Amino acid sequence: MFKHLSAVPGDPLLALITAHKNDPNPNKVDLGVGVYKDDQGNTPVLNSVKKAEAILLDQEHSKSYLGINGAPEFTPVIQELLLGENSSIIDEKRIFSAQTPGGTGALKVAADFISSSLPDTRIWVSDPTWGNHLPIFRSAGLSIETYPYYDAKTNGVRFDDMMSSLKENAKAGDTILLHACCHNPTGIDLSFEQWKIVTAFVAERSLLPLVDAAYQGFGDGLDEDMAGLRHMASQIPNMLICNSFSKNFGIYRERCGGLTVIAETTEEASNAYSIIGLAIRANYSMPPAHGAAVVYTIMNHPELKAEWIDEVNAMRDRINGLREKLVVKLAASGVSKDFSFIRNQRGMFSYSGLTLEQVRKLRSDYSIYIADTGRMNVAGITDNNIDYVCDAITCVVG
């Protein structure tokens, strides 16, 4: 029955992780894997998370199912982090949120919801975007279009080209995917003024925004990173938001995220939410409990919440500090290329501007692992390897 099947290529980033793991070079550096690392190269468990888990160990009394939409007490955590504590949308009850297995689970359910409820829509995604966006949308049968985003010449956003393309080609009823902050893979975000322009266009053209908020707190701050999203939510009657708690709580393997729907009225939001529930039931039936329990334990405990905010701030400051160090050390090395743009990027990822040939030479000659696109995880740099990384980049770039 399976004799006609042929193997398909695996995810190139996962292959990169495996290649790094099997590399015997003691100086090897992994700048490919998309997780936060500390200065020892470890992905730490946050102290606030450890304390919350201790509370849960003592107080948890059941392992029964949560229900399709997850724990009810998790809903306000999702909504207040995304929209703020004084959101009129929350007060007006025009918003419903479901707990999902990570941001990826939220995206898959959102894609299925869009496919079943808006069958004529096309979904517009940035070029480039996170590598798993396209497979998720294809799996739901969505028609995918791309809009220009990354400018390789300026290492910035092709904003004029982006808006020209959307104005010329997007039609009413289409969906547009936007990254709330820390654009993956480029690290280049829209400015607040650009968010306002996009918002006005989305309203004028009657598009449905699908916002991927995977890195809240890793750009400029927990509230600052949501400024564009919050402005759009205040102006657009309908919106879908997918968010992840993997990064800002460091609970990657617990698979914890949320899918939020905003509509013009409570009834419309409730109706959409019921259809989302059908998509959840058909995908994974019910979400896992532990990650969400950790998050809402922290967020409902004032001391733990304060400690968690400090820990998020520390992770963000470390990443932004590494960007500064990298720019300074590369400039001091005499490298022929100007890498100062790295300083202005946000989040863990950076489109480094390195060519495919340079990336592969870094891999073969120095055991430094960066994605073929030139995307590197800045958080993989440490005080112990930064000089080695800068010297290697200087050698391959010239």
GROMACS .gro file of C-alpha atoms in nm:
model
  398
    1MET     CA    1   0.000   0.000   0.000
    2PHE     CA    2   0.288   0.240   0.063
    3LYS     CA    3   0.515   0.122  -0.222
    4HIS     CA    4   0.424   0.420  -0.440
    5LEU     CA    5   0.534   0.673  -0.175
    6SER     CA    6   0.857   0.869  -0.200
    7ALA     CA    7   1.031   1.055   0.080
    8VAL     CA    8   0.983   1.431   0.086
    9PRO     CA    9   1.244   1.688   0.190
   10GLY     CA   10   1.237   1.768   0.560
   11ASP     CA   11   1.221   2.114   0.709
   12PRO     CA   12   1.556   2.278   0.625
   13LEU     CA   13   1.581   2.445   0.967
   14LEU     CA   14   1.530   2.113   1.143
   15ALA     CA   15   1.797   1.962   0.918
   16LEU     CA   16   2.027   2.248   1.021
   17ILE     CA   17   1.972   2.164   1.389
   18THR     CA   18   2.060   1.800   1.324
   19ALA     CA   19   2.373   1.896   1.128
   20HIS     CA   20   2.490   2.118   1.415
   21LYS     CA   21   2.422   1.845   1.669
   22ASN     CA   22   2.631   1.593   1.472
   23ASP     CA   23   2.919   1.835   1.403
   24PRO     CA   24   3.229   1.728   1.605
   25ASN     CA   25   3.388   2.075   1.593
   26PRO     CA   26   3.420   2.199   1.955
   27ASN     CA   27   3.385   2.559   1.831
   28LYS     CA   28   3.054   2.500   1.653
   29VAL     CA   29   2.786   2.769   1.689
   30ASP     CA   30   2.412   2.722   1.634
   31LEU     CA   31   2.251   3.043   1.506
   32GLY     CA   32   1.969   2.858   1.332
   33VAL     CA   33   1.738   2.714   1.597
   34GLY     CA   34   1.454   2.950   1.684
   35VAL     CA   35   1.468   2.948   2.064
   36TYR     CA   36   1.603   3.193   2.317
   37LYS     CA   37   1.940   3.104   2.468
   38ASP     CA   38   2.127   3.255   2.761
   39ASP     CA   39   2.496   3.342   2.768
   40GLN     CA   40   2.583   2.979   2.847
   41GLY     CA   41   2.399   2.864   2.534
   42ASN     CA   42   2.111   2.712   2.730
   43THR     CA   43   1.736   2.767   2.695
   44PRO     CA   44   1.660   2.834   3.062
   45VAL     CA   45   1.346   2.767   3.264
   46LEU     CA   46   1.239   3.104   3.403
   47ASN     CA   47   1.239   3.137   3.781
   48SER     CA   48   0.879   3.257   3.771
   49VAL     CA   49   0.786   2.942   3.579
   50LYS     CA   50   0.961   2.715   3.830
   51LYS     CA   51   0.777   2.882   4.117
   52ALA     CA   52   0.443   2.854   3.939
   53GLU     CA   53   0.505   2.486   3.873
   54ALA     CA   54   0.578   2.432   4.241
   55ILE     CA   55   0.242   2.590   4.324
   56LEU     CA   56   0.068   2.369   4.067
   57LEU     CA   57   0.239   2.057   4.199
   58ASP     CA   58   0.100   2.133   4.541
   59GLN     CA   59  -0.247   2.246   4.436
   60GLU     CA   60  -0.338   2.058   4.116
   61HIS     CA   61  -0.618   1.813   4.186
   62SER     CA   62  -0.719   1.674   3.845
   63LYS     CA   63  -0.585   1.572   3.505
   64SER     CA   64  -0.927   1.574   3.342
   65TYR     CA   65  -0.990   1.736   3.002
   66LEU     CA   66  -1.003   2.115   2.988
   67GLY     CA   67  -1.268   2.143   2.718
   68ILE     CA   68  -1.241   2.248   2.356
   69ASN     CA   69  -1.156   2.614   2.422
   70GLY     CA   70  -0.923   2.551   2.715
   71ALA     CA   71  -0.931   2.684   3.069
   72PRO     CA   72  -1.181   2.971   3.116
   73GLU     CA   73  -0.942   3.150   3.354
   74PHE     CA   74  -0.686   3.165   3.072
   75THR     CA   75  -0.905   3.385   2.852
   76PRO     CA   76  -0.846   3.718   3.034
   77VAL     CA   77  -0.472   3.650   3.039
   78ILE     CA   78  -0.463   3.622   2.660
   79GLN     CA   79  -0.683   3.925   2.602
   80GLU     CA   80  -0.522   4.163   2.850
   81LEU     CA   81  -0.169   4.082   2.729
   82LEU     CA   82  -0.271   4.150   2.370
   83LEU     CA   83  -0.498   4.453   2.413
   84GLY     CA   84  -0.409   4.593   2.755
   85GLU     CA   85  -0.600   4.599   3.081
   86ASN     CA   86  -0.830   4.889   2.989
   87SER     CA   87  -0.940   4.774   2.645
   88SER     CA   88  -1.287   4.889   2.538
   89ILE     CA   89  -1.307   4.582   2.312
   90ILE     CA   90  -1.282   4.358   2.619
   91ASP     CA   91  -1.533   4.572   2.810
   92GLU     CA   92  -1.779   4.554   2.518
   93LYS     CA   93  -1.741   4.173   2.504
   94ARG     CA   94  -1.661   4.177   2.133
   95ILE     CA   95  -1.370   3.941   2.183
   96PHE     CA   96  -1.341   3.566   2.246
   97SER     CA   97  -1.021   3.367   2.294
   98ALA     CA   98  -0.936   2.998   2.282
   99GLN     CA   99  -0.634   2.828   2.434
  100THR     CA  100  -0.431   2.646   2.167
  101PRO     CA  101  -0.124   2.422   2.139
  102GLY     CA  102   0.123   2.703   2.076
  103GLY     CA  103   0.099   2.976   1.818
  104THR     CA  104   0.123   2.710   1.549
  105GLY     CA  105  -0.196   2.544   1.670
  106ALA     CA  106  -0.367   2.884   1.671
  107LEU     CA  107  -0.259   2.948   1.312
  108LYS     CA  108  -0.383   2.609   1.196
  109VAL     CA  109  -0.724   2.659   1.358
  110ALA     CA  110  -0.743   3.014   1.221
  111ALA     CA  111  -0.663   2.883   0.872
  112ASP     CA  112  -0.934   2.617   0.897
  113PHE     CA  113  -1.183   2.875   1.023
  114ILE     CA  114  -1.103   3.112   0.735
  115SER     CA  115  -1.125   2.829   0.482
  116SER     CA  116  -1.468   2.713   0.602
  117SER     CA  117  -1.621   3.054   0.674
  118LEU     CA  118  -1.467   3.274   0.404
  119PRO     CA  119  -1.428   3.034   0.109
  120ASP     CA  120  -1.355   3.307  -0.149
  121THR     CA  121  -1.079   3.478   0.048
  122ARG     CA  122  -0.715   3.485  -0.049
  123ILE     CA  123  -0.455   3.523   0.222
  124TRP     CA  124  -0.176   3.776   0.171
  125VAL     CA  125   0.156   3.707   0.343
  126SER     CA  126   0.480   3.901   0.352
  127ASP     CA  127   0.773   3.802   0.132
  128PRO     CA  128   0.947   3.648   0.321
  129THR     CA  129   0.749   3.511   0.614
  130TRP     CA  130   0.792   3.237   0.876
  131GLY     CA  131   0.861   2.913   0.692
  132ASN     CA  132   0.566   2.727   0.846
  133HIS     CA  133   0.303   2.986   0.753
  134LEU     CA  134   0.273   2.863   0.395
  135PRO     CA  135   0.239   2.489   0.475
  136ILE     CA  136  -0.023   2.567   0.739
  137PHE     CA  137  -0.230   2.778   0.501
  138ARG     CA  138  -0.191   2.528   0.217
  139SER     CA  139  -0.306   2.247   0.445
  140ALA     CA  140  -0.633   2.437   0.497
  141GLY     CA  141  -0.680   2.482   0.124
  142LEU     CA  142  -0.628   2.859   0.129
  143SER     CA  143  -0.520   3.052  -0.178
  144ILE     CA  144  -0.195   3.229  -0.090
  145GLU     CA  145  -0.064   3.556  -0.233
  146THR     CA  146   0.248   3.749  -0.130
  147TYR     CA  147   0.320   4.117  -0.085
  148PRO     CA  148   0.671   4.271  -0.100
  149TYR     CA  149   0.831   4.323   0.239
  150TYR     CA  150   1.208   4.278   0.269
  151ASP     CA  151   1.443   4.512   0.083
  152ALA     CA  152   1.779   4.337   0.039
  153LYS     CA  153   1.946   4.662  -0.071
  154THR     CA  154   1.851   4.871   0.232
  155ASN     CA  155   1.786   4.588   0.480
  156GLY     CA  156   1.457   4.758   0.555
  157VAL     CA  157   1.089   4.730   0.462
  158ARG     CA  158   0.978   4.784   0.102
  159PHE     CA  159   0.681   4.969   0.241
  160ASP     CA  160   0.589   5.168  -0.070
  161ASP     CA  161   0.606   4.852  -0.282
  162MET     CA  162   0.408   4.663  -0.018
  163MET     CA  163   0.125   4.915  -0.021
  164SER     CA  164   0.127   4.954  -0.401
  165SER     CA  165   0.099   4.578  -0.445
  166LEU     CA  166  -0.184   4.545  -0.194
  167LYS     CA  167  -0.375   4.841  -0.336
  168GLU     CA  168  -0.348   4.700  -0.686
  169ASN     CA  169  -0.424   4.336  -0.610
  170ALA     CA  170  -0.602   4.279  -0.276
  171LYS     CA  171  -0.979   4.262  -0.297
  172ALA     CA  172  -1.254   4.308  -0.042
  173GLY     CA  173  -1.293   3.997   0.172
  174ASP     CA  174  -0.929   3.891   0.144
  175THR     CA  175  -0.721   3.814   0.454
  176ILE     CA  176  -0.387   3.980   0.529
  177LEU     CA  177  -0.130   3.821   0.758
  178LEU     CA  178   0.072   4.069   0.965
  179HIS     CA  179   0.348   4.011   1.220
  180ALA     CA  180   0.270   4.204   1.539
  181CYS     CA  181   0.639   4.253   1.620
  182CYS     CA  182   0.983   4.093   1.576
  183HIS     CA  183   0.911   3.991   1.218
  184ASN     CA  184   1.021   3.634   1.154
  185PRO     CA  185   1.254   3.583   0.969
  186THR     CA  186   1.383   3.935   0.900
  187GLY     CA  187   1.368   4.112   1.238
  188ILE     CA  188   1.239   4.420   1.053
  189ASP     CA  189   0.913   4.562   1.186
  190LEU     CA  190   0.663   4.812   1.057
  191SER     CA  191   0.681   5.146   1.234
  192PHE     CA  192   0.374   5.271   1.420
  193GLU     CA  193   0.313   5.525   1.143
  194GLN     CA  194   0.322   5.243   0.889
  195TRP     CA  195   0.079   5.041   1.101
  196LYS     CA  196  -0.159   5.337   1.084
  197ILE     CA  197  -0.133   5.347   0.704
  198VAL     CA  198  -0.191   4.972   0.677
  199THR     CA  199  -0.487   4.998   0.916
  200ALA     CA  200  -0.651   5.271   0.708
  201PHE     CA  201  -0.608   5.059   0.394
  202VAL     CA  202  -0.742   4.743   0.560
  203ALA     CA  203  -1.051   4.937   0.671
  204GLU     CA  204  -1.100   5.099   0.331
  205ARG     CA  205  -1.058   4.771   0.140
  206SER     CA  206  -1.254   4.559   0.393
  207LEU     CA  207  -0.979   4.305   0.454
  208LEU     CA  208  -0.961   4.064   0.747
  209PRO     CA  209  -0.638   4.105   0.948
  210LEU     CA  210  -0.478   3.787   1.082
  211VAL     CA  211  -0.206   3.902   1.321
  212ASP     CA  212   0.068   3.664   1.433
  213ALA     CA  213   0.192   3.778   1.776
  214ALA     CA  214   0.460   3.521   1.856
  215TYR     CA  215   0.725   3.740   2.021
  216GLN     CA  216   0.549   3.988   2.249
  217GLY     CA  217   0.803   4.148   2.482
  218PHE     CA  218   1.111   4.059   2.275
  219GLY     CA  219   1.112   4.381   2.069
  220ASP     CA  220   1.070   4.701   2.270
  221GLY     CA  221   0.842   4.595   2.557
  222LEU     CA  222   0.528   4.399   2.638
  223ASP     CA  223   0.300   4.695   2.567
  224GLU     CA  224   0.520   4.868   2.310
  225ASP     CA  225   0.528   4.559   2.090
  226MET     CA  226   0.149   4.554   2.068
  227ALA     CA  227   0.105   4.922   1.977
  228GLY     CA  228   0.037   4.858   1.609
  229LEU     CA  229  -0.195   4.566   1.680
  230ARG     CA  230  -0.388   4.767   1.939
  231HIS     CA  231  -0.430   5.060   1.702
  232MET     CA  232  -0.560   4.829   1.430
  233ALA     CA  233  -0.799   4.656   1.672
  234SER     CA  234  -0.940   4.997   1.770
  235GLN     CA  235  -1.016   5.081   1.406
  236ILE     CA  236  -1.109   4.750   1.241
  237PRO     CA  237  -1.431   4.570   1.339
  238ASN     CA  238  -1.309   4.216   1.266
  239MET     CA  239  -0.975   4.060   1.345
  240LEU     CA  240  -0.805   3.729   1.422
  241ILE     CA  241  -0.498   3.717   1.647
  242CYS     CA  242  -0.270   3.419   1.703
  243ASN     CA  243  -0.030   3.447   1.994
  244SER     CA  244   0.235   3.228   2.150
  245PHE     CA  245   0.358   3.197   2.507
  246SER     CA  246   0.654   2.980   2.405
  247LYS     CA  247   0.904   3.263   2.384
  248ASN     CA  248   0.810   3.519   2.649
  249PHE     CA  249   0.747   3.248   2.911
  250GLY     CA  250   1.017   3.011   2.782
  251ILE     CA  251   0.773   2.718   2.777
  252TYR     CA  252   0.842   2.597   2.424
  253ARG     CA  253   0.774   2.228   2.482
  254GLU     CA  254   0.451   2.292   2.674
  255ARG     CA  255   0.284   2.417   2.352
  256CYS     CA  256   0.082   2.707   2.482
  257GLY     CA  257  -0.081   2.977   2.274
  258GLY     CA  258  -0.410   3.143   2.196
  259LEU     CA  259  -0.646   3.224   1.910
  260THR     CA  260  -0.853   3.538   1.952
  261VAL     CA  261  -1.145   3.659   1.741
  262ILE     CA  262  -1.272   4.017   1.750
  263ALA     CA  263  -1.599   4.115   1.581
  264GLU     CA  264  -1.828   4.414   1.553
  265THR     CA  265  -2.079   4.277   1.804
  266THR     CA  266  -2.083   4.021   2.082
  267GLU     CA  267  -2.319   3.803   1.880
  268GLU     CA  268  -2.094   3.803   1.574
  269ALA     CA  269  -1.787   3.725   1.783
  270SER     CA  270  -1.973   3.444   1.960
  271ASN     CA  271  -2.089   3.295   1.630
  272ALA     CA  272  -1.736   3.298   1.490
  273TYR     CA  273  -1.606   3.148   1.814
  274SER     CA  274  -1.848   2.857   1.785
  275ILE     CA  275  -1.713   2.776   1.438
  276ILE     CA  276  -1.358   2.800   1.571
  277GLY     CA  277  -1.462   2.542   1.829
  278LEU     CA  278  -1.556   2.302   1.549
  279ALA     CA  279  -1.214   2.350   1.391
  280ILE     CA  280  -1.045   2.281   1.724
  281ARG     CA  281  -1.248   1.965   1.775
  282ALA     CA  282  -1.150   1.837   1.431
  283ASN     CA  283  -0.780   1.916   1.480
  284TYR     CA  284  -0.675   1.814   1.831
  285SER     CA  285  -1.003   1.805   2.025
  286MET     CA  286  -0.873   1.983   2.335
  287PRO     CA  287  -0.555   2.171   2.424
  288PRO     CA  288  -0.289   2.056   2.673
  289ALA     CA  289  -0.326   2.201   3.020
  290HIS     CA  290   0.013   2.250   3.182
  291GLY     CA  291   0.155   2.547   2.992
  292ALA     CA  292  -0.162   2.752   3.029
  293ALA     CA  293  -0.184   2.665   3.400
  294VAL     CA  294   0.171   2.795   3.445
  295VAL     CA  295   0.092   3.118   3.261
  296TYR     CA  296  -0.229   3.203   3.444
  297THR     CA  297  -0.074   3.109   3.779
  298ILE     CA  298   0.202   3.362   3.714
  299MET     CA  299  -0.030   3.630   3.581
  300ASN     CA  300  -0.267   3.600   3.879
  301HIS     CA  301   0.010   3.612   4.139
  302PRO     CA  302   0.138   3.972   4.175
  303GLU     CA  303   0.489   3.878   4.289
  304LEU     CA  304   0.534   3.613   4.021
  305LYS     CA  305   0.396   3.847   3.754
  306ALA     CA  306   0.644   4.118   3.854
  307GLU     CA  307   0.929   3.866   3.848
  308TRP     CA  308   0.818   3.740   3.505
  309ILE     CA  309   0.811   4.094   3.363
  310ASP     CA  310   1.166   4.146   3.490
  311GLU     CA  311   1.273   3.820   3.325
  312VAL     CA  312   1.117   3.919   2.991
  313ASN     CA  313   1.291   4.256   3.015
  314ALA     CA  314   1.622   4.081   3.082
  315MET     CA  315   1.585   3.851   2.780
  316ARG     CA  316   1.495   4.145   2.555
  317ASP     CA  317   1.781   4.358   2.687
  318ARG     CA  318   2.025   4.074   2.629
  319ILE     CA  319   1.913   4.030   2.267
  320ASN     CA  320   1.925   4.402   2.192
  321GLY     CA  321   2.263   4.424   2.366
  322LEU     CA  322   2.395   4.141   2.149
  323ARG     CA  323   2.284   4.328   1.839
  324GLU     CA  324   2.484   4.630   1.952
  325LYS     CA  325   2.791   4.420   2.036
  326LEU     CA  326   2.774   4.241   1.701
  327VAL     CA  327   2.757   4.565   1.505
  328VAL     CA  328   3.046   4.720   1.698
  329LYS     CA  329   3.272   4.415   1.677
  330LEU     CA  330   3.208   4.360   1.307
  331ALA     CA  331   3.286   4.724   1.233
  332ALA     CA  332   3.607   4.700   1.437
  333SER     CA  333   3.710   4.383   1.249
  334GLY     CA  334   3.743   4.576   0.926
  335VAL     CA  335   3.476   4.379   0.742
  336SER     CA  336   3.389   4.532   0.405
  337LYS     CA  337   3.011   4.521   0.459
  338ASP     CA  338   2.814   4.765   0.674
  339PHE     CA  339   2.619   4.558   0.929
  340SER     CA  340   2.482   4.855   1.126
  341PHE     CA  341   2.126   4.765   1.017
  342ILE     CA  342   2.134   4.474   1.264
  343ARG     CA  343   2.112   4.728   1.544
  344ASN     CA  344   1.767   4.842   1.428
  345GLN     CA  345   1.613   4.497   1.389
  346ARG     CA  346   1.401   4.350   1.666
  347GLY     CA  347   1.348   4.009   1.820
  348MET     CA  348   1.567   3.703   1.808
  349PHE     CA  349   1.607   3.690   1.433
  350SER     CA  350   1.813   3.891   1.189
  351TYR     CA  351   1.831   3.883   0.814
  352SER     CA  352   2.208   3.919   0.818
  353GLY     CA  353   2.253   4.014   0.454
  354LEU     CA  354   2.491   3.720   0.406
  355THR     CA  355   2.469   3.543   0.070
  356LEU     CA  356   2.401   3.171   0.030
  357GLU     CA  357   2.764   3.115  -0.064
  358GLN     CA  358   2.883   3.299   0.248
  359VAL     CA  359   2.639   3.110   0.471
  360ARG     CA  360   2.756   2.776   0.337
  361LYS     CA  361   3.121   2.874   0.380
  362LEU     CA  362   3.052   2.969   0.743
  363ARG     CA  363   2.900   2.624   0.786
  364SER     CA  364   3.169   2.422   0.609
  365ASP     CA  365   3.479   2.611   0.726
  366TYR     CA  366   3.378   2.739   1.071
  367SER     CA  367   3.085   2.518   1.185
  368ILE     CA  368   2.866   2.827   1.225
  369TYR     CA  369   2.510   2.730   1.140
  370ILE     CA  370   2.286   2.995   0.983
  371ALA     CA  371   1.980   2.938   0.763
  372ASP     CA  372   2.040   2.945   0.386
  373THR     CA  373   1.842   3.272   0.367
  374GLY     CA  374   2.097   3.440   0.592
  375ARG     CA  375   1.856   3.445   0.885
  376MET     CA  376   2.037   3.401   1.212
  377ASN     CA  377   1.921   3.374   1.570
  378VAL     CA  378   2.101   3.656   1.750
  379ALA     CA  379   2.022   3.494   2.087
  380GLY     CA  380   2.258   3.209   1.993
  381ILE     CA  381   2.554   3.446   2.024
  382THR     CA  382   2.734   3.449   2.359
  383ASP     CA  383   3.026   3.637   2.511
  384ASN     CA  384   3.228   3.319   2.454
  385ASN     CA  385   3.162   3.287   2.083
  386ILE     CA  386   3.099   3.642   1.956
  387ASP     CA  387   3.462   3.707   1.863
  388TYR     CA  388   3.479   3.374   1.679
  389VAL     CA  389   3.155   3.454   1.492
  390CYS     CA  390   3.271   3.804   1.397
  391ASP     CA  391   3.612   3.683   1.280
  392ALA     CA  392   3.449   3.411   1.069
  393ILE     CA  393   3.201   3.654   0.911
  394THR     CA  394   3.486   3.892   0.834
  395CYS     CA  395   3.682   3.613   0.665
  396VAL     CA  396   3.395   3.497   0.441
  397VAL     CA  397   3.270   3.848   0.354
  398GLY     CA  398   3.612   4.004   0.310
   0.00000   0.00000   0.00000
